Tab-separated table of C-alpha atoms in Angstrom:
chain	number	residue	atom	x	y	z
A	9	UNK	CA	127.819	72.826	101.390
A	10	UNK	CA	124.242	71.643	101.083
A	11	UNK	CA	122.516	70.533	97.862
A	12	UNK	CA	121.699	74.206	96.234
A	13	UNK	CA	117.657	74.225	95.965
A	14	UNK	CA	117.519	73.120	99.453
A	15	UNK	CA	117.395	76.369	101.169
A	16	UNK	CA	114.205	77.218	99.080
A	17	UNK	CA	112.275	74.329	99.705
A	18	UNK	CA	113.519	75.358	103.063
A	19	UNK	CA	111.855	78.629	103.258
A	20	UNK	CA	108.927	77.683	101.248
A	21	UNK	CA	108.017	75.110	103.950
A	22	UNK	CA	108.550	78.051	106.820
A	23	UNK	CA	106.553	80.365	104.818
A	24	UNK	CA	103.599	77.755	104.809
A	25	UNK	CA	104.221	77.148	108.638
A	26	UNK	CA	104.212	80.910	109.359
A	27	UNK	CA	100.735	80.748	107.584
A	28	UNK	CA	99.781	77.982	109.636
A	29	UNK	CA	100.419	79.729	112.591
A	30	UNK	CA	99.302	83.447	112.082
A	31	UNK	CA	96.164	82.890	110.419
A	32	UNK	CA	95.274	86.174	108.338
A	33	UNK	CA	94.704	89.963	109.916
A	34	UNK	CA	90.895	90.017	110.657
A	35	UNK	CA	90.848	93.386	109.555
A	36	UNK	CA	92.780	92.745	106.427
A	37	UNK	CA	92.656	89.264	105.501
A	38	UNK	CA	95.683	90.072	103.273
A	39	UNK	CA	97.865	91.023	106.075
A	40	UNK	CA	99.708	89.173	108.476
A	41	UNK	CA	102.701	91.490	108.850
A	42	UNK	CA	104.769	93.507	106.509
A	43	UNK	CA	106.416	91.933	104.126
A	44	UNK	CA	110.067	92.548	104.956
A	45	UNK	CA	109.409	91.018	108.319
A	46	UNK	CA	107.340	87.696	106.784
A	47	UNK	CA	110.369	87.394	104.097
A	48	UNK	CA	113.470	87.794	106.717
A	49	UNK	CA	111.186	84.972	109.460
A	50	UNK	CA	111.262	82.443	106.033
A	51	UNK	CA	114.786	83.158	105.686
A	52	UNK	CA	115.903	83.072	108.900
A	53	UNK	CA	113.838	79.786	109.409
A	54	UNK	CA	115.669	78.220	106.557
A	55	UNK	CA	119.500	79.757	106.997
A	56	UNK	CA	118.800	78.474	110.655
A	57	UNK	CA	118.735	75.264	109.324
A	58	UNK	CA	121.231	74.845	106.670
A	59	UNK	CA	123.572	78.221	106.541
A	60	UNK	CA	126.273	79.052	103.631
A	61	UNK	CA	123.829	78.847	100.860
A	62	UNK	CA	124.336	80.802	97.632
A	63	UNK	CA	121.108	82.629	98.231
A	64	UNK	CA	121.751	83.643	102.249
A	65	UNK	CA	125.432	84.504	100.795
A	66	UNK	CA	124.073	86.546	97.921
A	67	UNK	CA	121.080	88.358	100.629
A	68	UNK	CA	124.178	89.560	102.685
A	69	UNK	CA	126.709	90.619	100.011
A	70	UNK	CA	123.964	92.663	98.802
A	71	UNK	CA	122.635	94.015	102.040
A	72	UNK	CA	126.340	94.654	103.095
A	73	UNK	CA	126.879	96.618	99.561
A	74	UNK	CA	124.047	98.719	100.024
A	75	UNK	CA	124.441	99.509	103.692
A	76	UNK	CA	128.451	100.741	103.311
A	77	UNK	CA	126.789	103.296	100.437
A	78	UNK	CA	124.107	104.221	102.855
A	79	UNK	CA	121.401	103.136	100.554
A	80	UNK	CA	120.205	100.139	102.189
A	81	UNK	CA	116.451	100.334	102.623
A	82	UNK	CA	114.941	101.350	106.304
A	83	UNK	CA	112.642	98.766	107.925
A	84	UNK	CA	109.963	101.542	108.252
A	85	UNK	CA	110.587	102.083	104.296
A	86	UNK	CA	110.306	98.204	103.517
A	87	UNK	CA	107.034	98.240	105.367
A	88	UNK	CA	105.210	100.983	103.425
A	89	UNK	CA	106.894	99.868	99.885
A	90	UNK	CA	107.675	96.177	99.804
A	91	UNK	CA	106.256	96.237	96.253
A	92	UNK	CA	108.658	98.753	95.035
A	93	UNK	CA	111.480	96.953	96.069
A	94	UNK	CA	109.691	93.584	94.125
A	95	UNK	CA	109.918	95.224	90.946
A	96	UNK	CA	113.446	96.790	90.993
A	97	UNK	CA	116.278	95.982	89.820
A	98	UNK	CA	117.830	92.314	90.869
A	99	UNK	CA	120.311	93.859	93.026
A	100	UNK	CA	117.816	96.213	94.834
A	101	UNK	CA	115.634	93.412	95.365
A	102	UNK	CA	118.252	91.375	97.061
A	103	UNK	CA	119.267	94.182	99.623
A	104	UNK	CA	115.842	94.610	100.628
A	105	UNK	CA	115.637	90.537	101.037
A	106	UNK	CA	118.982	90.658	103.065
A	107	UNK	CA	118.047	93.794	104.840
A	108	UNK	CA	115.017	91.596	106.156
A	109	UNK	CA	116.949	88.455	106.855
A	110	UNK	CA	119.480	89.705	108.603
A	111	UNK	CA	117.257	92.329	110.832
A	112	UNK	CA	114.743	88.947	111.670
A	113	UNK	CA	118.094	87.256	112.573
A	114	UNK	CA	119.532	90.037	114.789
A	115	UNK	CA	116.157	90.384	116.648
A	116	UNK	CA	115.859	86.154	116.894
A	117	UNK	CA	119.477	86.514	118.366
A	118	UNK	CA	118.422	88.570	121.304
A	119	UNK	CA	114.655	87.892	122.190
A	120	UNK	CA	114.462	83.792	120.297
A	121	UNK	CA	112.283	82.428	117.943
A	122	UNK	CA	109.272	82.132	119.893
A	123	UNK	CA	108.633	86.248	120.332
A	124	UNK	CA	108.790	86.378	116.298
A	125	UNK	CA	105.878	83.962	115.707
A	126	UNK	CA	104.010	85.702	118.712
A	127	UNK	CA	104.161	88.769	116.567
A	128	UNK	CA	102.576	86.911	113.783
A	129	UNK	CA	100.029	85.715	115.997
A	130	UNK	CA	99.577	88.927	117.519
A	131	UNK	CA	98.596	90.468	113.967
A	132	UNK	CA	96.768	87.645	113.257
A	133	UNK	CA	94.513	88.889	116.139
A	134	UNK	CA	94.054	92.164	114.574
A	135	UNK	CA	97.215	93.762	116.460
A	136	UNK	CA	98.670	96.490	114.801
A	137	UNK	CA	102.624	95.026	113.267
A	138	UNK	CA	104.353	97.927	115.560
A	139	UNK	CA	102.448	97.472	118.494
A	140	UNK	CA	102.527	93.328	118.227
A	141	UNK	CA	106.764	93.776	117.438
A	142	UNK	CA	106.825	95.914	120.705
A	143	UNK	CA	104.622	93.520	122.805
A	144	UNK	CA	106.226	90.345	121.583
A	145	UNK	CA	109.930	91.317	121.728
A	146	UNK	CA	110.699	94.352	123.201
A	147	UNK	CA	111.847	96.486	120.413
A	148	UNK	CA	110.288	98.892	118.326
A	149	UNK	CA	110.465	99.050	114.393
A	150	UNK	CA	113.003	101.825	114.927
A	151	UNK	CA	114.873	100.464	117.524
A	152	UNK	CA	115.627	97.143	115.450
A	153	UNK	CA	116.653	99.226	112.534
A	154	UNK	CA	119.186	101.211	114.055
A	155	UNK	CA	120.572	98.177	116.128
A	156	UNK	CA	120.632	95.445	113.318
A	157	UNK	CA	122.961	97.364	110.851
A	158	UNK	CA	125.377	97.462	113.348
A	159	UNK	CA	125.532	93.702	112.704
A	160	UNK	CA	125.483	93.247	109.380
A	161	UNK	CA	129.182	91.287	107.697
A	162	UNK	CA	130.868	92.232	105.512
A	163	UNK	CA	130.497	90.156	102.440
A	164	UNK	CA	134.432	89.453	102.146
């Protein structure tokens, strides 16, 4: 198992490439995606890298819990109300993190890495996130929501 703190720095270095890369929404220079989808690329970039952390473990457990109660957050929800999720409870907040990892690494599973930062660019260029998603990769916001829980462990 890798040192723990690793995975972080991990996805705090991806975050700063992602920014690199999609330079902010013309339109909104606040927005370069939703949320869920920037969080789950960071993620994905860093469990790509080194897997089995405490935090990817903990994403999933959570995501898994959620999802076999049929409360785990829709993309299309995590979109509109990122914040809401932010300042909820630990355990909600976690779901919605693994909800987002785990859809980013179903979609980089069957279209690559390369679509996802086109997506980013895409927005960058004042491309709505829906429109850039379906240009990019193929799949619709709704589409990769009701294919990615079909993928999602079990956290035994």
């Amino acid at each position: 198992m890798p040192p723990q703190g690793t995975a972080p720095r991990l996805r705090i270095a991806a975050s700063i490439a992602q920014g690199t890369l999609a330079t902010p929404n013309p339109v909104d220079p606040n927005d370069a995606g939703p949320q869920w989808f920037k969080e789950g690329l960071a993620q994905w970039n860093a469990y790509s890298k080194i897997w089995g952390t405490i935090g990817e473990k903990s994403h999933v457990h959570y995501a898994y819990a959620f999802y076999s109660q049929g409360t785990l957050p829709s993309l299309t929800s995590l979109n509109s109300n990122w914040s809401d999720y932010a300042g909820s409870a630990p355990e909600k907040l976690e779901a919605a993190y693994g909800a987002s990892y785990l859809a980013v690494k179903y979609l980089a599973g069957r279209v690559g890495g390369m679509p996802l930062l086109q997506t980013l660019q895409r927005v960058a260029a004042g491309e709505s996130f829906d429109s850039a998603l379906q240009n990019a990769t193929g799949y619709s916001v709704g589409r990769l929501d009701g294919e990615y829980k079909g993928s999602i462990p079990s956290s035994d």
